[in-house]
Every structure is written in structure tokens, then in C-alpha cells.
Coordinates of C-alpha atoms in Angstrom, one line a residue:
S24 CA 0.4 -8.0 -31.4
R25 CA -2.2 -6.9 -33.6
C26 CA -4.6 -9.4 -32.2
Q27 CA -4.0 -8.3 -28.5
A28 CA -4.7 -4.7 -29.7
F29 CA -7.9 -5.5 -31.5
L30 CA -9.0 -7.5 -28.7
R31 CA -8.3 -4.3 -26.3
D32 CA -9.4 -1.8 -28.5
E33 CA -12.3 -3.1 -30.4
V34 CA -13.5 -6.1 -28.6
A35 CA -13.3 -4.8 -25.1
A36 CA -13.9 -1.1 -25.8
K37 CA -16.6 -1.3 -28.5
F38 CA -18.1 -4.4 -28.9
P39 CA -22.2 -4.1 -27.8
L40 CA -22.8 -5.9 -24.2
E41 CA -24.9 -8.5 -26.1
V42 CA -21.7 -9.7 -28.0
K43 CA -19.9 -9.3 -24.7
R44 CA -22.2 -11.7 -22.7
S45 CA -21.8 -14.0 -25.7
I46 CA -18.2 -14.1 -25.2
L47 CA -18.5 -14.8 -21.6
V48 CA -20.9 -17.6 -22.0
H49 CA -18.2 -19.3 -24.4
F50 CA -15.6 -18.7 -21.7
L51 CA -17.7 -20.3 -19.5
D52 CA -18.3 -23.4 -21.6
L53 CA -14.4 -23.6 -22.0
L54 CA -14.3 -23.6 -18.1
R55 CA -16.9 -26.0 -17.7
G56 CA -15.0 -28.1 -19.6
L57 CA -11.7 -27.6 -17.6
S58 CA -13.9 -28.2 -14.3
T59 CA -15.6 -31.9 -15.5
S60 CA -13.0 -33.3 -18.1
G61 CA -11.4 -35.0 -15.3
L62 CA -14.7 -36.8 -14.2
S63 CA -15.0 -39.1 -17.1
A64 CA -11.7 -40.2 -16.8
V65 CA -12.0 -41.8 -13.5
G66 CA -14.7 -44.1 -14.2
A67 CA -14.2 -47.4 -12.9
A68 CA -10.6 -46.2 -11.2
G69 CA -12.9 -45.5 -8.0
G70 CA -10.4 -44.3 -5.6
Q71 CA -8.3 -42.6 -8.1
A72 CA -7.5 -39.0 -7.3
L73 CA -9.0 -36.3 -9.4
A74 CA -6.5 -34.3 -9.6
A75 CA -4.7 -37.2 -11.6
A76 CA -7.3 -36.9 -14.2
G77 CA -7.2 -33.1 -14.7
P78 CA -7.7 -31.1 -17.8
S79 CA -4.9 -30.7 -20.5
S80 CA -2.1 -28.2 -19.9
Q81 CA -3.1 -26.9 -23.1
A82 CA -7.0 -26.4 -22.4
Q83 CA -5.5 -24.6 -19.5
A84 CA -3.5 -22.5 -21.5
R85 CA -6.6 -21.6 -23.5
A86 CA -8.4 -20.3 -20.8
V87 CA -5.3 -18.0 -19.5
V88 CA -5.2 -16.6 -22.7
A89 CA -8.8 -15.9 -22.9
L90 CA -8.7 -14.7 -19.5
Q91 CA -5.8 -12.3 -20.0
A92 CA -6.7 -11.3 -23.3
L93 CA -10.3 -11.0 -23.4
V94 CA -12.4 -11.7 -20.5
I95 CA -10.7 -9.7 -17.8
P96 CA -10.1 -6.3 -20.1
M97 CA -13.8 -6.9 -21.5
L98 CA -15.4 -6.6 -17.9
A99 CA -12.9 -3.9 -16.6
A100 CA -13.9 -2.0 -20.0
I101 CA -17.5 -2.4 -19.2
A102 CA -17.3 -1.5 -15.6
E103 CA -15.0 1.7 -16.5
D104 CA -17.3 2.8 -19.2
P105 CA -19.9 5.7 -17.9
M106 CA -22.3 4.3 -20.5
D107 CA -23.0 1.0 -21.2
G108 CA -19.7 -0.2 -21.3
G109 CA -20.1 -1.3 -25.1
G110 CA -20.1 2.1 -27.4
G111 CA -21.5 0.3 -30.1
G112 CA -24.6 -0.7 -28.3
G113 CA -26.5 2.5 -28.0
G114 CA -26.6 2.5 -24.4
T115 CA -28.5 4.1 -22.1
F116 CA -26.9 3.7 -18.7
R117 CA -25.4 6.8 -17.2
E118 CA -23.9 7.7 -13.8
G119 CA -26.0 9.6 -11.6
S120 CA -29.5 7.8 -12.4
G121 CA -28.6 4.5 -10.8
G122 CA -26.7 3.1 -14.1
G123 CA -23.2 3.4 -15.6
G124 CA -20.3 0.8 -15.9
V125 CA -21.4 -1.1 -13.0
K126 CA -25.1 -1.4 -14.3
G127 CA -23.9 -2.4 -17.7
L128 CA -21.6 -5.2 -16.2
A129 CA -24.5 -6.5 -14.0
S130 CA -26.5 -6.9 -17.2
V131 CA -23.5 -9.1 -18.6
V132 CA -22.7 -10.8 -15.4
D133 CA -26.5 -11.5 -14.4
A134 CA -27.8 -13.8 -11.6
Q135 CA -27.4 -16.8 -13.9
M136 CA -23.8 -15.8 -15.0
V137 CA -22.8 -15.6 -11.3
T138 CA -24.3 -19.1 -10.4
Q139 CA -22.1 -20.4 -13.4
L140 CA -19.1 -18.5 -12.5
M141 CA -19.5 -19.8 -8.5
K142 CA -19.5 -23.2 -10.0
H143 CA -16.7 -23.4 -12.4
A144 CA -14.5 -20.5 -11.7
F145 CA -14.5 -20.0 -8.2
D146 CA -15.4 -23.5 -6.7
P147 CA -12.5 -24.5 -4.4
N148 CA -12.9 -27.8 -4.8
A149 CA -11.9 -27.7 -8.5
L150 CA -8.3 -26.0 -7.8
E151 CA -6.5 -28.9 -7.5
R152 CA -7.3 -29.7 -11.0
F153 CA -6.1 -26.3 -12.3
E154 CA -2.8 -25.0 -12.8
E155 CA -1.0 -22.1 -10.9
N156 CA -1.1 -19.5 -13.9
L157 CA -5.0 -20.4 -14.4
R158 CA -5.5 -20.0 -10.6
V159 CA -3.7 -16.5 -10.6
D160 CA -6.0 -14.9 -13.4
L161 CA -9.2 -16.7 -11.7
L162 CA -8.3 -14.4 -8.9
R163 CA -7.8 -11.4 -10.9
L164 CA -11.3 -12.0 -12.2
A165 CA -13.0 -12.6 -8.9
T166 CA -11.3 -9.3 -7.6
L167 CA -12.5 -7.5 -10.4
L168 CA -16.5 -8.9 -9.8
I169 CA -16.0 -8.2 -6.3
E170 CA -15.0 -4.2 -7.0
H171 CA -17.8 -3.8 -9.1
L172 CA -20.4 -6.6 -8.3
G173 CA -20.2 -6.6 -4.8
R174 CA -24.0 -6.2 -4.0
E175 CA -24.7 -8.8 -6.7
L176 CA -22.3 -11.4 -4.8
V177 CA -23.3 -10.5 -1.6
D178 CA -25.1 -14.2 -1.1
H179 CA -21.8 -15.8 -2.2
R180 CA -19.5 -14.4 0.0
K181 CA -18.5 -17.5 1.9
E182 CA -17.7 -19.5 -1.3
L183 CA -15.5 -16.4 -2.5
I184 CA -13.6 -15.9 0.9
K185 CA -13.1 -19.6 1.2
F186 CA -11.7 -19.8 -2.7
A187 CA -9.3 -16.9 -1.9
W188 CA -8.6 -18.6 1.4
N189 CA -7.3 -21.7 -0.2
H190 CA -4.8 -19.9 -2.2
L191 CA -3.1 -18.1 0.6
K192 CA -1.8 -21.5 1.5
S193 CA 0.0 -21.8 -1.9
E194 CA 3.8 -22.1 -2.3
D195 CA 3.6 -20.0 -5.4
A196 CA 4.4 -16.4 -4.3
T197 CA 2.3 -14.7 -7.2
S198 CA -0.9 -16.9 -6.2
K199 CA -0.4 -15.8 -2.6
Q200 CA 0.0 -12.2 -3.4
W201 CA -2.8 -12.2 -5.6
A202 CA -5.3 -14.1 -3.0
Y203 CA -4.0 -11.3 -0.3
L204 CA -5.2 -8.9 -3.0
N205 CA -8.7 -10.6 -3.1
V206 CA -9.1 -10.7 0.3
C207 CA -8.1 -6.9 0.9
R208 CA -11.1 -6.4 -1.6
F209 CA -13.4 -8.5 -0.3
I210 CA -12.6 -6.8 3.5
A211 CA -13.0 -3.5 2.0
T212 CA -16.5 -4.4 0.3
Y213 CA -18.0 -6.8 2.9
E214 CA -18.3 -7.2 6.8
T215 CA -15.4 -9.4 7.8
P216 CA -14.8 -10.9 11.3
A217 CA -12.1 -8.9 13.1
K218 CA -9.8 -12.1 13.8
I219 CA -9.4 -12.5 9.8
I220 CA -8.7 -8.7 9.3
L221 CA -6.0 -8.6 11.9
Q222 CA -4.5 -11.7 10.4
V223 CA -4.3 -10.6 7.0
Y224 CA -2.7 -6.9 7.8
V225 CA 0.0 -8.6 10.3
A226 CA 0.9 -10.9 7.4
L227 CA 0.9 -8.2 4.8
L228 CA 3.0 -5.9 7.2
R229 CA 5.7 -8.5 7.4
A230 CA 5.5 -9.2 3.1
F231 CA 8.2 -6.7 2.2
Q232 CA 10.1 -8.9 -0.3
P233 CA 10.9 -7.2 -3.6
D234 CA 9.4 -9.7 -6.0
S235 CA 6.2 -9.0 -4.1
R236 CA 5.9 -5.4 -3.5
Q237 CA 3.5 -4.0 -6.0
L238 CA 0.8 -6.5 -5.4
V239 CA 1.1 -6.0 -1.4
R240 CA 1.1 -2.3 -1.7
A241 CA -2.0 -2.4 -3.6
A242 CA -3.5 -4.9 -1.3
L243 CA -2.5 -2.5 1.8
D244 CA -3.7 0.4 -0.1
L245 CA -7.2 -1.6 0.1
L246 CA -6.8 -2.8 3.5
V247 CA -5.6 0.3 5.6
P248 CA -8.2 2.7 4.7
A249 CA -11.1 0.0 5.7
L250 CA -9.5 -0.7 9.1
P251 CA -11.3 1.9 11.0
R252 CA -14.8 1.0 9.1
R253 CA -14.0 -2.6 9.6
L254 CA -12.5 -3.1 13.2
P255 CA -14.3 -2.0 16.5
G256 CA -12.3 0.7 18.4
N257 CA -10.2 -1.8 20.5
D258 CA -9.4 -4.1 17.6
F259 CA -8.2 -1.1 15.5
V260 CA -5.5 -0.2 18.4
K261 CA -4.5 -3.8 18.1
A262 CA -3.8 -3.1 14.4
I263 CA -1.4 0.3 15.4
K264 CA -0.1 -2.1 18.3
W265 CA 0.9 -4.6 15.8
T266 CA 2.6 -2.1 13.4
R267 CA 4.8 -0.9 16.3
K268 CA 5.4 -4.4 17.6
I269 CA 6.7 -5.6 14.1
M270 CA 8.7 -2.3 13.9
Y271 CA 10.6 -2.8 16.6
D272 CA 11.2 -6.6 16.9
E273 CA 12.1 -6.9 13.4
G274 CA 13.4 -3.5 12.9
H275 CA 16.9 -4.7 11.9
A276 CA 15.5 -5.7 8.6
L277 CA 15.8 -2.5 6.5
P278 CA 13.7 -3.5 3.8
L279 CA 10.8 -4.2 6.5
L280 CA 11.2 -0.7 7.8
L281 CA 10.7 0.9 4.4
H282 CA 7.7 -1.2 4.2
I283 CA 6.1 -0.2 7.2
W284 CA 7.3 3.4 6.9
S285 CA 5.6 3.9 3.2
I286 CA 2.7 2.5 4.8
I287 CA 2.2 5.2 7.2
V288 CA 3.5 7.8 4.6
R289 CA 0.6 6.8 2.3
H290 CA -2.4 6.9 4.8
P291 CA -1.0 9.6 7.4
S292 CA -4.6 10.3 8.7
L293 CA -5.0 7.0 10.3
F294 CA -1.6 7.1 12.3
Y295 CA -2.0 10.7 13.4
A296 CA -3.6 10.2 16.7
Y297 CA -0.8 7.4 17.2
R298 CA 2.1 9.3 15.8
Q299 CA 3.6 9.9 19.5
Q300 CA 4.6 6.1 19.2
F301 CA 6.3 6.2 15.8
I302 CA 7.8 9.7 15.4
P303 CA 10.7 9.0 17.8
Q304 CA 12.1 6.2 15.9
M305 CA 11.2 7.7 12.6
V306 CA 13.3 10.4 13.3
Q307 CA 16.1 8.1 14.6
F308 CA 16.1 6.2 11.4
L309 CA 16.0 9.2 8.8
Y310 CA 20.1 8.6 8.9
R311 CA 20.0 5.1 8.2
L312 CA 17.5 5.7 5.7
G313 CA 19.1 8.6 3.7
R314 CA 22.8 9.7 4.4
F315 CA 25.0 7.1 3.2
P316 CA 26.8 7.6 -0.5
N317 CA 25.5 4.4 -1.9
C318 CA 21.9 4.8 -0.6
A319 CA 19.0 4.0 -2.9
L320 CA 17.2 6.8 -4.3
D321 CA 13.8 5.4 -2.9
N322 CA 15.1 5.1 0.5
R323 CA 16.2 8.7 0.2
T324 CA 12.9 9.9 -1.2
L325 CA 11.3 8.1 1.5
A326 CA 13.2 9.5 4.2
I327 CA 12.4 13.1 2.9
A328 CA 8.9 11.7 2.8
L329 CA 8.9 11.0 6.6
V330 CA 10.2 14.5 7.5
E331 CA 7.3 16.1 5.5
L332 CA 4.9 13.8 7.0
I333 CA 6.0 15.0 10.6
I334 CA 5.6 18.5 9.5
E335 CA 2.2 17.9 7.9
W336 CA 1.3 16.2 11.5
E337 CA 2.2 19.1 13.2
I338 CA 0.3 21.9 11.0
H339 CA -2.5 19.6 11.0
R340 CA -2.4 19.5 15.0
R341 CA -2.1 23.0 15.4
D342 CA -5.2 23.4 13.0
R343 CA -7.4 21.0 15.1
L344 CA -6.1 23.3 18.3
A345 CA -7.2 26.4 16.6
C346 CA -10.7 24.9 16.2
A347 CA -11.0 23.4 19.3
A348 CA -10.0 27.0 20.8
Q349 CA -12.8 28.6 18.7
E350 CA -15.4 26.0 19.8
A351 CA -14.4 26.4 23.6
A352 CA -14.8 30.3 23.0
L353 CA -18.4 29.8 21.7
G354 CA -19.1 27.8 25.2
G355 CA -17.8 24.6 24.3
E356 CA -16.0 22.3 26.6
K357 CA -12.5 20.2 25.5
D358 CA -12.6 16.9 26.5
G359 CA -9.5 15.4 28.4
K360 CA -6.0 14.5 27.3
G361 CA -5.9 13.9 23.6
P362 CA -4.1 13.3 20.4
D363 CA -3.3 17.0 19.7
D364 CA -1.4 17.5 22.9
F365 CA 1.3 15.8 21.9
S366 CA 4.0 18.3 20.2
L367 CA 7.7 17.6 19.1
P368 CA 10.3 18.2 21.8
A369 CA 13.0 20.8 20.6
H370 CA 15.9 18.0 20.0
T371 CA 13.7 16.2 17.7
V372 CA 13.2 19.1 15.7
E373 CA 17.1 19.8 15.8
M374 CA 17.6 16.4 14.4
M375 CA 15.2 16.8 11.5
A376 CA 16.6 20.0 10.6
S377 CA 20.3 18.7 10.5
F378 CA 19.1 15.8 8.5
L379 CA 17.8 18.0 6.0
V380 CA 20.8 19.9 5.7
R381 CA 23.3 17.0 5.7
L382 CA 21.4 15.7 2.8
S383 CA 20.7 19.0 1.0
L384 CA 24.2 19.4 0.8
F385 CA 25.3 16.0 -0.3
T386 CA 22.5 15.7 -3.1
A387 CA 22.9 19.4 -4.5
D388 CA 26.0 18.7 -6.8
H389 CA 25.2 14.9 -7.6
K390 CA 26.0 13.4 -10.9
D391 CA 22.5 11.8 -10.8
P392 CA 19.9 14.6 -12.0
L393 CA 17.3 12.7 -10.0
V394 CA 19.2 12.7 -6.6
S395 CA 20.1 16.5 -7.2
M396 CA 16.6 17.4 -7.3
L397 CA 16.4 16.4 -3.7
S398 CA 18.6 19.1 -2.7
G399 CA 15.7 21.7 -3.3
R400 CA 13.0 19.8 -1.4
C401 CA 15.2 19.7 1.3
T402 CA 15.9 23.2 1.3
Q403 CA 12.1 23.8 1.0
L404 CA 11.4 21.7 4.0
L405 CA 14.1 23.4 6.0
K406 CA 12.4 26.6 5.4
T407 CA 9.0 25.0 6.4
T408 CA 10.5 23.6 9.5
V409 CA 12.0 26.9 10.5
Q410 CA 8.7 28.6 10.0
V411 CA 6.8 26.0 11.9
W412 CA 8.8 25.8 14.7
P413 CA 10.6 29.4 15.2
G414 CA 11.2 28.9 19.0
H415 CA 13.0 25.7 18.5
A416 CA 14.9 27.0 15.6
K417 CA 16.6 29.5 17.8
A418 CA 18.3 26.7 19.6
L419 CA 19.3 24.7 16.5
S420 CA 23.0 23.6 16.9
F421 CA 24.7 24.0 13.6
V422 CA 27.9 22.9 14.8
Y423 CA 28.0 19.8 12.1
L424 CA 27.1 22.4 9.7
E425 CA 30.4 24.4 9.9
K426 CA 32.5 21.3 10.3
L427 CA 30.7 20.3 6.7
L428 CA 31.3 23.6 4.9
A429 CA 34.8 23.7 6.4
S430 CA 35.6 20.3 5.1
N431 CA 33.8 21.3 1.8
A432 CA 35.9 24.1 1.3
G433 CA 38.8 22.3 2.2
G434 CA 37.8 19.9 -0.9
G435 CA 36.8 16.9 1.6
A436 CA 33.3 16.7 0.1
S437 CA 34.1 14.3 -2.4
G438 CA 33.3 11.2 0.1
G439 CA 29.3 10.9 0.7
G440 CA 29.7 9.8 4.5
P441 CA 30.1 12.1 7.6
P442 CA 32.8 14.8 6.9
R443 CA 36.0 14.6 9.0
S444 CA 36.5 17.4 11.6
P445 CA 38.6 20.0 9.9
A446 CA 41.7 21.0 12.1
T447 CA 41.0 24.2 14.1
S448 CA 42.2 26.7 16.3
P449 CA 42.2 26.8 19.9
Q450 CA 40.0 30.0 19.9
T451 CA 37.5 28.4 17.3
S452 CA 37.9 25.1 18.7
S453 CA 36.6 26.9 22.2
S454 CA 33.9 28.6 20.8
R455 CA 32.6 25.4 19.4
Q456 CA 32.8 23.9 22.4
G457 CA 30.7 26.6 23.8
S458 CA 28.2 26.5 21.1
S459 CA 27.9 23.0 21.3
S460 CA 27.6 23.0 25.1
S461 CA 24.6 25.5 25.1
S462 CA 23.0 23.2 22.8
S463 CA 23.5 20.1 24.6
G464 CA 20.3 17.6 25.6
G465 CA 19.9 16.8 21.7
G466 CA 20.1 13.3 22.1
V467 CA 17.2 10.9 21.7
S468 CA 16.1 8.3 23.7
A469 CA 15.0 5.0 22.3

């Protein structure tokens, strides 16, 4: 609407800081009224529950609209502005000189304002009087302030984590996922006990429901890079073990596997040293992710990303080995066995190449252009695979490819599943048997 556009484009982006501070003061007055409106209603009731005398839904609805349309966009605009956060204020705050958007935001949300926010917005004792939609937007506000004003809020860490932790007990899925996002921002900003970090990480590993995918992904993208910084060495290894344990114990649920694989794909460097624990099952599940005719595009895309990740890990391993060899030539000493010593066996490379061939042929003439684009990506990855593992490439068994090409030539490519073996002459059959026996041993143990 025009009103929303005005609030977003004019008030949030262009009004001076003094006006924005006045707006925040008025919003705090509204919150103060919400948090105290139930007190006068209790009166002589004595033991009457405070929640029953909470503020009206209409007043809370106004607070929700104020947060969504004005307060949160306004504070976000200040934080993101490299000048002073208010184009009309003639600001002097610039990045690189100790100012910038954060300094502008700190001038609006000063110590006095923080105290009022902690008292009326982020008070865990007031949650029972607030409706769920208002709680969600207050979580959004707290997450924004922790992100940009972490230093200014350091003395209120205990109240902030308690505020978010109480929302983790909510039965509302949206409130719970925003609480996880808030806690992950807290962990990324402040030192946090390892027990809490592991508890949150394990819970998010199991949070693969489609309706919460975006918030869970955002939370993990905050938490996972912070794990090496916030967890001691032994506890970080526990996080890796939990990832593998959940993957193996609950791997019958394909959505959960997709969820965990996507985490590893988005954060490859953290799992590089432990890739030996994941690659075998990763390769085995390539076909489960991407081979069926009715397989979702996202699943096929993720399957290709897994192959690409394995190749990148191998290239990274060789680069590290080359650097270690140079250091050793200059007189350095190599430590004991490390993560760079693991290399892929030949049968794993063969399974990857076979998968790329199958998926490339299946998607090449697909009616959906988004699916057909995957064929070129598979072909390029197959070339890279042969270049990275030239020794293994000589032993690649293309029996399945021969059958598939023969099936295509006979008009059997209309189905998307594994093609049927074409009728063959005894001579061809015996030659294929010889080729198959020469490349046996391509099985992968669980």
C-alpha cells in the first residue's frame, strides 16, 4: 500500500535520527501500556492470574503493525546505512572511522532506551500477556539489536537468552523457529556454554519440516560457522559426531538427509577434516536423491552439489599436500597422519562418474528447461572427475552406459528409471561379461 511504501521509503530511509528516536520513544510508550494494562485490572482480585487481565487484542495488533511496518524497518535502515542512518540528518558517521550504521543505531537506541526495551519488550515475565504474533515480532526486534548492538547489550545477555529460551517452549512453530534464530545470533555474538550450543545444534539438525525451512536454514547459517569459535576442540568433535549419528540413525527419512546434506554443502570447510565419515554414505545416496523420474528438482540439484563438493574437497586436499611438500623441502617436518591423507577409492569415483552419466542423459532432453540445464553441469563435472582422478578413470566401467545407449537407440528412453538390458548377441554378452569382471570390486560397503 501507499502507506507502507511511505513508511519504508521515506520514514525508515530518509527521516533524521532525532525523528526516528522520537518514533521509538512513542513505540516504547505503547509497549509500556501493554505491559502494565493488566496490573490495574487485577486490583482487589488478589490471586487472579495476570494473564487473564492482559492487554486487549486491538492494542497488541497496533503494536504488531508498528513493529512490522515502522520500528524494525527503521532500525534496520539505520544499521545498514553507511552514513548516519537518516539521510535527512546530515550525518557524519562513516565506516572506517569508528562510526557507520552501528554508531547511528547506538545513538538512537542508547543506554536509557535499552533499559526500557529490556523492561517492556524483552521481559520474560510479560510473555504470558502477549499474543503469539507480537512475541514473534519482539523476537525479530531482539535479533536485530543483538546483531548490530552486541557490545551495547552485553550487560543484558542473561535477560536476552532467557527471553529467547522461553520461546523455545512455545507450541507455535513460527515462534519457536524465530527463537532458534535469535539464540543462534546470540551464540554467534556472545560466549555461550558448550552444552547450550550443542543442544541447539542437535535440535536444528532434526528440524527439517518444510514449513520452517527458511528460518532453520538462516539459524544454521549463523550457528555452524560459529561452532569452531565457540566450542572447545572436544565439543566440536561431538557436534560432528552428532551430525553423523542423526544421519545414520534417522536416515530413513529422506527430508532429514536432504537437510543435513545441504548443511554440509553450505559449510564445506568445517566438515573437510571429517569428510571420510560422510563421503561413503554421501555417494550411496546420490541415486536416492537424483535418479527417479519424479524426483524434485531441488533433490537433483543437491545431488549434483554433493558430487561437486567431493571434487572440491579432493582438489583442496591436493593443494594442501603440495603446500606441505614445499614446507618439508624447506626443512619443515610433517606431523603425523592427518585429514589430508584420506583419498577416495576407485570404486567411489566410479560410482560418482556413473551417476553423472545417468543424470546427464536423463535430463538432457527433459521438457522442463530447469531440469535440462542440469545435463551440462553433469557433463562438466564428469570431465573434472576424469581430470582429477585420471588413474581411476581408466578403470571406469561403462557397462551401464552401453546398455543405456542401446536402450535409447531402441526407443526405451521414455521412462526415467534404470533402463532394461537390451537383447544382446552371445559375443556381445561375453565381451560385456569380461568387461564387467575386469572392473569388479566396485561395491561400496556401508
